[in-house]
Amino acid sequence: MKKCKLLLIPAIFVSVALGILFSNTNGVNAANNKVCTAETFRDKYLKKINMEQNGNNIVFENKSGLNLSYKFIADGNTSNASTGNINNNSNVSFTASSGGLVYFYLVEDLDDGCKASAGTEIGKIEFNVEALIDNPLYYDSICVNYRNRWSNDEAMKNAVPYCYSPKTYSIYSREQVQEWINTAESLRNESGSGGSDITIDNSYKEVKDVTKTDKLVCDAFSTNNYETMHKYYHVDTKNDGNGCEVTCKEEIEVNFSDPVATQAGLCFQYLIEIKSKVVCDSNYTKSPPTRKQVCYPTPVCISGNSSFDAGGPNEEFDECIKSCDGGKYTQSCINSCYEEVYVNKSKVKKTTTKYTKDEVKAISPLYVPDSTFYQAIKTAGTCSWNTPEELFNLRQKYPGGYYNNGNWIQSGTCPSQLGPYYFRNLQQTKKTIDMLNGYYSYSGGKLGYYPDGNGILRENYGSTYCDDACYWSGSCGSDTVLTEKQAQEQYEKDVEAYLAAKTQCEQKTATCTNETTDYKIIVNNEDNDNDSKDDEEIFSSSQKLNSNKVNGNFPTMVTLVDGSCEDGKDDPWHYHNIITFPGAWINNKTGKVVHSMDPGHEDFYTYIGNQYCTKLNSVPVNTAWYNWKVNQNGDVSVLTDNDKKEIEKNLEMNINGHIDNYGYFGWNFDVSCFYALDEIDPYDCDPNDPECCDPSDPDYSNCSRKKCPPTDPNCDKKKVVSPINDYEFRPIALDNMFPSDKSKARDIGFNWTCAATNLENPDYLIQPVSVMNRIQALGDSIYKDNRYLDYHIKLTPETMRKVRNYNDKYDNYSAPTSDDSNVVLTAGANKTAGITVYKSYLLHKVLNSSELLKSGLIGCNNEDNGSCLKGSAAIDTSTSCYNEYMASSAVLKGVK
Amino acid sequence: MSKGMLIVGIILLAIITFGVVNIVQNYQTGNELDYYLLKETTEAAMTDAVDVGYYRLSGLLRIDKEKFVESFVRRFSENVSNSRTYDIGFYDINETPPKVSVWVKSETVAAIEGEALSLSNKIDVILESKYNKNKYVTDMTRSGKLDYSEIDK
């Protein structure tokens, strides 16, 4: 026995050691071979299989991270199950008329914290489409025709998705759908329109950069004065970044005068005409809005082999039903199982939900078991409803929350404890109310359902609530809404915003600008005073293009402001201007030209229009061209190509116009042209005139007035004498004004020749030949009586004293007539058009009637017995000069 | 005869001589009526009266008759004695082409039995271009391009 005791002790130690050893080994093995539970599959993988239901078409997207296989049983028909694989990140779609059940299985062994072998079921997802009803307009002509018209157009499909769904949650009237179609098609027709008005006229030249246009140079040999159009266009498209695209085309034409031949001291006009027409077309490029998709995540609560859209019945109840009627959920089995599972045995699992029934009632706007709570909601005055229809409409307008990572979050107007699924149509809304009130239950229970804080209903088991695994199946994209009404309201809002933006875009087709254009004309008029500083004259002005007002130093240089953008009146052109020299006035007394004068002094001046008057001592310029233009009558045929090149090579562009920032696009133009003048008859010197000689003349260097060939560098321009000063004072015998040398006929000065005849002004006829003939015919007889006495003045010593005092006061002939402008005599009514008439202050204000005994007719070239000779009295039409003048005039006026 | 009476006689004789000389001078043609003064005054006045403004418009030489008469009167008044009265007549003035006829008459201040002695001079003058042709002006005039009959109306 003692030996046995001795053996017992080591045996115990060995047993303990082995026990410990084996127990540790078993513990390790147990930990490494943990089998995946249904909850693990559900929470870790099944929740990541998204379901999207569109009518009776259901799409499953596998985001579980596992490659799976599936078995799909449609409409409870187990004999017609379909199987297949749905790999990770892939989709599979099913169609069922009333509902379906999809089982998912592992394709490969799983060892991810727990183990499972290939083929293991990870769970099932049940869906039902019983809430969907047939779309009554799907096969109606209104939707059929719409689908036929726009079958391949995704935007149009999204605009009226109702016509593309055979099943629907809501029913809309034909009129409502027609309105949707009208709106969609109207937007479709309007979008992308525009651009059709922009056409290109091939006679215009395209300019890419309006600030760098061609330098416009006048054609020296043009005979189309002011008819040479320089046409350009520019097209530009601007996008405001918000889909508004405005394309504008501006056609612009620039015309300008041909070169000008003139004479020192004479005036000429030079015109630059510019006009532009703008066409703009807007194009709103954004696509019309589409109707947002309605997203209805479905609540899925798994109970054993079944899933419901609310928590309950539990798995044990499910097993009870299965054993009772094979899972058919007959009412008798429901009743018996409810008694067995929930009432008699009280085997409900403890839920983790913390709500009490009263709490749920207090926070839920859906629960209406008694009138007290209902009345309280009404009294609150917010989000109240009286009928299931009102509740349905309320939740259509205000879903009361949003989904975030698979959770329902209450928010917004009328926050809701339940997800929109429970109000997706009127029928479901009624069912939800019944479930809340305990009138409907999947288990047959009478205690009703309550929101679980995640927007899902869970069944009340008395003191606890069903703790089935519930989740929202299907995730909503960012471009979805939760209800049909929201979709419609959002669509209407989007359409309104779209139309407003489109209208605003179309209003951007304004073709007028408020930019400022600067005009400038520069003339280089060289004179012989050896001071070049005063040679260049600059005339400038500026104009705001949205007005007809011209500012600057010489506003009168813009003679035409006629564009519709400028004066606001209808005009074929939006901008139309003529730029020339500013208005000029000639001082009647001094002949000085000014471009502005003091108000009230108009009668001291003769307005000659917009002209530039060259200086009296201007030196010849561009003489070769002048010779061709004047002496060769501007006949192009007399010039060879080399002649033309030679003339053009030496041209000095002394008229330069600049137009900056003109029109809609702000065009810049530079126009260059020239005037030319020369000595009178430089190649027709009188050989007997010692003051005019040719360079070939041996005595050329001694000549006081040298002929000035255009290319002769020895030409002494400073000797030029202006025609106004190139005359001779000559006492005459009245009966023989131009006595001839016996040996040679006398050359009469130009102003007494027939060539100086000017019959253009009927108020001031000039016919030197007739004057000469009349003077010689009258001879000294003019002194016989007072018939030809024009002025008669009696100078007494007293009168002379007055005159001398007047001279002392006004010792300069060009000095003002009087210090007081109010008493200054003006030509006034005695003005004769075309004549710079002067009326003497001395004669008419200083002298009295006994001193000025007779006064002549102001503005009259010649008078007879107190009457001005006019008409036939002034013109002798019998002379050959008259006939020659008329014939020559007719020819010249007929030639442009 | 005393010396005193002799001196008085000499003084009286001198006074009478001065008076006679003065009277005779008044009846004589003076420098102021000299033809050359008339010519120079007329030339200067015509030059003053040349109408630059009209030239700028027409290219033709014109004198303004009012300017001419005013200038003539002012210049003439400065250059003649104011002891006489002058009667100046301007006859048959033609502005374009320029031609004037001036007749100046003068009367003595002193008169014998109310009759003053009248003296006169006259001149007929034209301004004549030194050049014989001006094709530019001729052509421009006949083509109507120097027609300013409508301006400033």
Short mmCIF file of N, CA and C in Angstrom, two decimals, chain A residues 392-485:
data_model
loop_
_atom_site.label_atom_id
_atom_site.label_comp_id
_atom_site.label_asym_id
_atom_site.label_seq_id
_atom_site.Cartn_x
_atom_site.Cartn_y
_atom_site.Cartn_z
N PHE A 392 -48.12 60.51 -46.59
CA PHE A 392 -47.37 60.13 -47.79
C PHE A 392 -46.84 61.38 -48.51
N ASN A 393 -47.75 62.37 -48.68
CA ASN A 393 -47.34 63.60 -49.35
C ASN A 393 -46.27 64.34 -48.57
N LEU A 394 -46.45 64.32 -47.23
CA LEU A 394 -45.46 65.00 -46.40
C LEU A 394 -44.08 64.38 -46.58
N ARG A 395 -44.04 63.05 -46.55
CA ARG A 395 -42.74 62.39 -46.65
C ARG A 395 -42.19 62.42 -48.08
N GLN A 396 -43.07 62.58 -49.04
CA GLN A 396 -42.59 62.77 -50.39
C GLN A 396 -41.86 64.11 -50.50
N LYS A 397 -42.43 65.08 -49.82
CA LYS A 397 -41.82 66.41 -49.89
C LYS A 397 -40.62 66.52 -48.95
N TYR A 398 -40.80 65.99 -47.74
CA TYR A 398 -39.73 66.07 -46.76
C TYR A 398 -39.40 64.67 -46.27
N PRO A 399 -38.41 64.01 -46.85
CA PRO A 399 -38.05 62.67 -46.37
C PRO A 399 -37.60 62.68 -44.92
N GLY A 400 -37.09 63.82 -44.47
CA GLY A 400 -36.76 63.93 -43.06
C GLY A 400 -35.40 63.38 -42.69
N GLY A 401 -34.49 63.29 -43.61
CA GLY A 401 -33.16 62.83 -43.27
C GLY A 401 -32.36 62.42 -44.50
N TYR A 402 -31.27 61.72 -44.25
CA TYR A 402 -30.43 61.28 -45.37
C TYR A 402 -29.62 60.07 -44.94
N TYR A 403 -29.02 59.41 -45.91
CA TYR A 403 -28.21 58.23 -45.62
C TYR A 403 -26.75 58.63 -45.56
N ASN A 404 -26.08 58.06 -44.59
CA ASN A 404 -24.65 58.31 -44.46
C ASN A 404 -23.97 57.00 -44.04
N ASN A 405 -23.19 56.46 -44.96
CA ASN A 405 -22.48 55.20 -44.70
C ASN A 405 -23.43 54.11 -44.24
N GLY A 406 -24.56 54.01 -44.88
CA GLY A 406 -25.51 52.95 -44.55
C GLY A 406 -26.39 53.25 -43.35
N ASN A 407 -26.27 54.44 -42.80
CA ASN A 407 -27.09 54.81 -41.64
C ASN A 407 -28.07 55.91 -42.03
N TRP A 408 -29.25 55.81 -41.46
CA TRP A 408 -30.25 56.85 -41.69
C TRP A 408 -30.08 57.93 -40.64
N ILE A 409 -29.89 59.19 -41.14
CA ILE A 409 -29.67 60.32 -40.25
C ILE A 409 -30.87 61.26 -40.35
N GLN A 410 -31.54 61.50 -39.24
CA GLN A 410 -32.66 62.44 -39.26
C GLN A 410 -32.13 63.86 -39.44
N SER A 411 -32.78 64.60 -40.26
CA SER A 411 -32.37 66.00 -40.40
C SER A 411 -33.38 66.72 -41.27
N GLY A 412 -33.18 68.00 -41.39
CA GLY A 412 -33.98 68.81 -42.28
C GLY A 412 -35.36 69.09 -41.74
N THR A 413 -36.22 69.48 -42.67
CA THR A 413 -37.60 69.81 -42.29
C THR A 413 -38.35 68.52 -41.95
N CYS A 414 -39.06 68.53 -40.86
CA CYS A 414 -39.84 67.37 -40.41
C CYS A 414 -38.97 66.12 -40.35
N PRO A 415 -38.01 66.09 -39.46
CA PRO A 415 -37.13 64.91 -39.37
C PRO A 415 -37.94 63.64 -39.16
N SER A 416 -37.48 62.59 -39.77
CA SER A 416 -38.23 61.34 -39.74
C SER A 416 -37.41 60.26 -39.03
N GLN A 417 -38.10 59.47 -38.17
CA GLN A 417 -37.46 58.34 -37.51
C GLN A 417 -37.27 57.17 -38.47
N LEU A 418 -38.01 57.20 -39.57
CA LEU A 418 -37.97 56.07 -40.50
C LEU A 418 -37.46 56.52 -41.86
N GLY A 419 -36.82 55.59 -42.51
CA GLY A 419 -36.34 55.87 -43.85
C GLY A 419 -37.48 55.98 -44.85
N PRO A 420 -37.18 56.63 -46.00
CA PRO A 420 -38.23 56.85 -47.00
C PRO A 420 -38.83 55.56 -47.55
N TYR A 421 -38.12 54.45 -47.38
CA TYR A 421 -38.66 53.16 -47.86
C TYR A 421 -40.05 52.92 -47.33
N TYR A 422 -40.26 53.31 -46.07
CA TYR A 422 -41.53 53.01 -45.42
C TYR A 422 -42.67 53.90 -45.91
N PHE A 423 -42.33 54.90 -46.76
CA PHE A 423 -43.37 55.79 -47.31
C PHE A 423 -43.24 55.90 -48.82
N ARG A 424 -42.71 54.86 -49.43
CA ARG A 424 -42.39 54.98 -50.85
C ARG A 424 -43.63 55.07 -51.73
N ASN A 425 -44.74 54.60 -51.22
CA ASN A 425 -46.00 54.82 -51.91
C ASN A 425 -47.10 54.84 -50.87
N LEU A 426 -48.29 55.11 -51.29
CA LEU A 426 -49.39 55.24 -50.34
C LEU A 426 -49.68 53.92 -49.65
N GLN A 427 -49.61 52.85 -50.43
CA GLN A 427 -49.89 51.53 -49.86
C GLN A 427 -48.89 51.20 -48.75
N GLN A 428 -47.61 51.46 -49.02
CA GLN A 428 -46.58 51.18 -48.02
C GLN A 428 -46.76 52.08 -46.81
N THR A 429 -47.18 53.32 -47.06
CA THR A 429 -47.39 54.25 -45.95
C THR A 429 -48.48 53.73 -45.01
N LYS A 430 -49.57 53.26 -45.61
CA LYS A 430 -50.64 52.70 -44.79
C LYS A 430 -50.13 51.50 -44.00
N LYS A 431 -49.35 50.67 -44.67
CA LYS A 431 -48.81 49.48 -44.01
C LYS A 431 -47.91 49.88 -42.85
N THR A 432 -47.08 50.93 -43.09
CA THR A 432 -46.19 51.39 -42.02
C THR A 432 -46.98 51.89 -40.83
N ILE A 433 -48.04 52.62 -41.09
CA ILE A 433 -48.88 53.11 -39.98
C ILE A 433 -49.49 51.94 -39.22
N ASP A 434 -49.95 50.95 -40.00
CA ASP A 434 -50.52 49.76 -39.35
C ASP A 434 -49.48 49.04 -38.52
N MET A 435 -48.25 48.94 -39.02
CA MET A 435 -47.20 48.27 -38.25
C MET A 435 -46.88 49.04 -36.98
N LEU A 436 -46.87 50.37 -37.06
CA LEU A 436 -46.62 51.17 -35.87
C LEU A 436 -47.73 51.01 -34.84
N ASN A 437 -48.96 50.88 -35.35
CA ASN A 437 -50.11 50.79 -34.45
C ASN A 437 -50.41 49.37 -34.01
N GLY A 438 -49.62 48.42 -34.50
CA GLY A 438 -49.83 47.03 -34.10
C GLY A 438 -50.94 46.35 -34.86
N TYR A 439 -51.34 46.92 -35.96
CA TYR A 439 -52.40 46.30 -36.75
C TYR A 439 -51.84 45.33 -37.79
N TYR A 440 -50.57 45.38 -37.99
CA TYR A 440 -49.96 44.49 -38.98
C TYR A 440 -48.61 44.06 -38.45
N SER A 441 -48.35 42.77 -38.61
CA SER A 441 -47.06 42.25 -38.16
C SER A 441 -46.74 40.99 -38.96
N TYR A 442 -45.46 40.84 -39.27
CA TYR A 442 -45.06 39.62 -39.97
C TYR A 442 -45.21 38.40 -39.07
N SER A 443 -45.09 38.67 -37.76
CA SER A 443 -45.16 37.56 -36.82
C SER A 443 -46.57 37.34 -36.30
N GLY A 444 -47.49 38.25 -36.59
CA GLY A 444 -48.84 38.15 -36.05
C GLY A 444 -48.98 38.84 -34.72
N GLY A 445 -47.87 39.46 -34.24
CA GLY A 445 -47.91 40.15 -32.97
C GLY A 445 -48.79 41.39 -33.03
N LYS A 446 -49.26 41.82 -31.83
CA LYS A 446 -50.17 42.95 -31.79
C LYS A 446 -49.56 44.17 -31.13
N LEU A 447 -48.26 44.07 -30.83
CA LEU A 447 -47.65 45.16 -30.07
C LEU A 447 -46.99 46.21 -30.95
N GLY A 448 -46.99 45.97 -32.21
CA GLY A 448 -46.50 46.98 -33.15
C GLY A 448 -44.98 47.03 -33.30
N TYR A 449 -44.56 47.97 -34.09
CA TYR A 449 -43.14 48.16 -34.41
C TYR A 449 -42.73 49.57 -33.98
N TYR A 450 -41.43 49.75 -33.81
CA TYR A 450 -40.91 51.06 -33.45
C TYR A 450 -39.60 51.32 -34.20
N PRO A 451 -39.31 52.57 -34.48
CA PRO A 451 -38.05 52.88 -35.16
C PRO A 451 -36.88 52.52 -34.26
N ASP A 452 -35.81 52.05 -34.89
CA ASP A 452 -34.68 51.58 -34.10
C ASP A 452 -33.54 52.58 -34.01
N GLY A 453 -33.77 53.80 -34.45
CA GLY A 453 -32.70 54.81 -34.43
C GLY A 453 -31.90 54.84 -35.71
N ASN A 454 -32.06 53.79 -36.53
CA ASN A 454 -31.40 53.79 -37.83
C ASN A 454 -32.43 53.80 -38.96
N GLY A 455 -33.63 54.24 -38.62
CA GLY A 455 -34.66 54.37 -39.64
C GLY A 455 -35.37 53.08 -39.97
N ILE A 456 -35.13 52.02 -39.22
CA ILE A 456 -35.72 50.71 -39.53
C ILE A 456 -36.68 50.32 -38.41
N LEU A 457 -37.79 49.75 -38.82
CA LEU A 457 -38.79 49.30 -37.84
C LEU A 457 -38.34 47.99 -37.21
N ARG A 458 -38.55 47.92 -35.92
CA ARG A 458 -38.30 46.66 -35.21
C ARG A 458 -39.55 46.33 -34.38
N GLU A 459 -39.85 45.03 -34.31
CA GLU A 459 -41.09 44.61 -33.67
C GLU A 459 -40.96 44.68 -32.14
N ASN A 460 -42.05 45.07 -31.56
CA ASN A 460 -42.13 45.16 -30.11
C ASN A 460 -42.54 43.81 -29.54
N TYR A 461 -41.74 43.32 -28.59
CA TYR A 461 -42.09 42.05 -27.94
C TYR A 461 -42.55 42.27 -26.51
N GLY A 462 -43.02 43.42 -26.23
CA GLY A 462 -43.49 43.69 -24.87
C GLY A 462 -42.51 44.59 -24.16
N SER A 463 -41.55 43.98 -23.51
CA SER A 463 -40.56 44.80 -22.79
C SER A 463 -39.29 45.00 -23.61
N THR A 464 -39.16 44.25 -24.69
CA THR A 464 -37.97 44.39 -25.53
C THR A 464 -38.38 44.46 -27.00
N TYR A 465 -37.41 44.68 -27.83
CA TYR A 465 -37.65 44.77 -29.26
C TYR A 465 -36.77 43.76 -29.98
N CYS A 466 -37.20 43.43 -31.14
CA CYS A 466 -36.46 42.45 -31.94
C CYS A 466 -35.05 42.96 -32.22
N ASP A 467 -34.06 42.08 -32.04
CA ASP A 467 -32.68 42.51 -32.28
C ASP A 467 -32.08 41.81 -33.50
N ASP A 468 -32.93 41.53 -34.49
CA ASP A 468 -32.41 40.98 -35.73
C ASP A 468 -31.33 41.90 -36.30
N ALA A 469 -30.44 41.26 -37.07
CA ALA A 469 -29.45 42.08 -37.77
C ALA A 469 -30.14 42.80 -38.91
N CYS A 470 -30.22 44.10 -38.79
CA CYS A 470 -30.88 44.91 -39.84
C CYS A 470 -29.89 45.90 -40.43
N TYR A 471 -30.06 46.15 -41.66
CA TYR A 471 -29.21 47.16 -42.32
C TYR A 471 -29.94 47.67 -43.55
N TRP A 472 -29.42 48.80 -44.08
CA TRP A 472 -29.99 49.36 -45.29
C TRP A 472 -29.25 48.79 -46.49
N SER A 473 -29.96 48.16 -47.33
CA SER A 473 -29.35 47.57 -48.52
C SER A 473 -29.44 48.55 -49.68
N GLY A 474 -28.30 48.76 -50.31
CA GLY A 474 -28.27 49.68 -51.45
C GLY A 474 -27.85 51.06 -50.98
N SER A 475 -26.86 51.59 -51.67
CA SER A 475 -26.39 52.92 -51.31
C SER A 475 -26.81 53.92 -52.37
N CYS A 476 -26.99 55.12 -51.92
CA CYS A 476 -27.43 56.17 -52.85
C CYS A 476 -26.23 56.97 -53.34
N GLY A 477 -26.22 57.19 -54.60
CA GLY A 477 -25.16 58.04 -55.15
C GLY A 477 -25.42 59.48 -54.80
N SER A 478 -24.45 60.31 -55.16
CA SER A 478 -24.58 61.72 -54.80
C SER A 478 -25.64 62.43 -55.63
N ASP A 479 -25.93 61.88 -56.79
CA ASP A 479 -26.85 62.58 -57.68
C ASP A 479 -28.24 61.97 -57.63
N THR A 480 -28.63 61.57 -56.45
CA THR A 480 -29.95 60.96 -56.30
C THR A 480 -30.73 61.72 -55.24
N VAL A 481 -32.02 61.51 -55.28
CA VAL A 481 -32.89 62.07 -54.23
C VAL A 481 -33.68 60.92 -53.63
N LEU A 482 -34.41 61.23 -52.58
CA LEU A 482 -35.02 60.16 -51.81
C LEU A 482 -36.47 59.90 -52.16
N THR A 483 -37.13 60.86 -52.82
CA THR A 483 -38.54 60.65 -53.16
C THR A 483 -38.82 61.14 -54.57
N GLU A 484 -39.92 60.65 -55.10
CA GLU A 484 -40.35 61.08 -56.43
C GLU A 484 -40.64 62.58 -56.44
N LYS A 485 -41.28 63.03 -55.39
CA LYS A 485 -41.63 64.44 -55.34
C LYS A 485 -40.39 65.31 -55.28
#
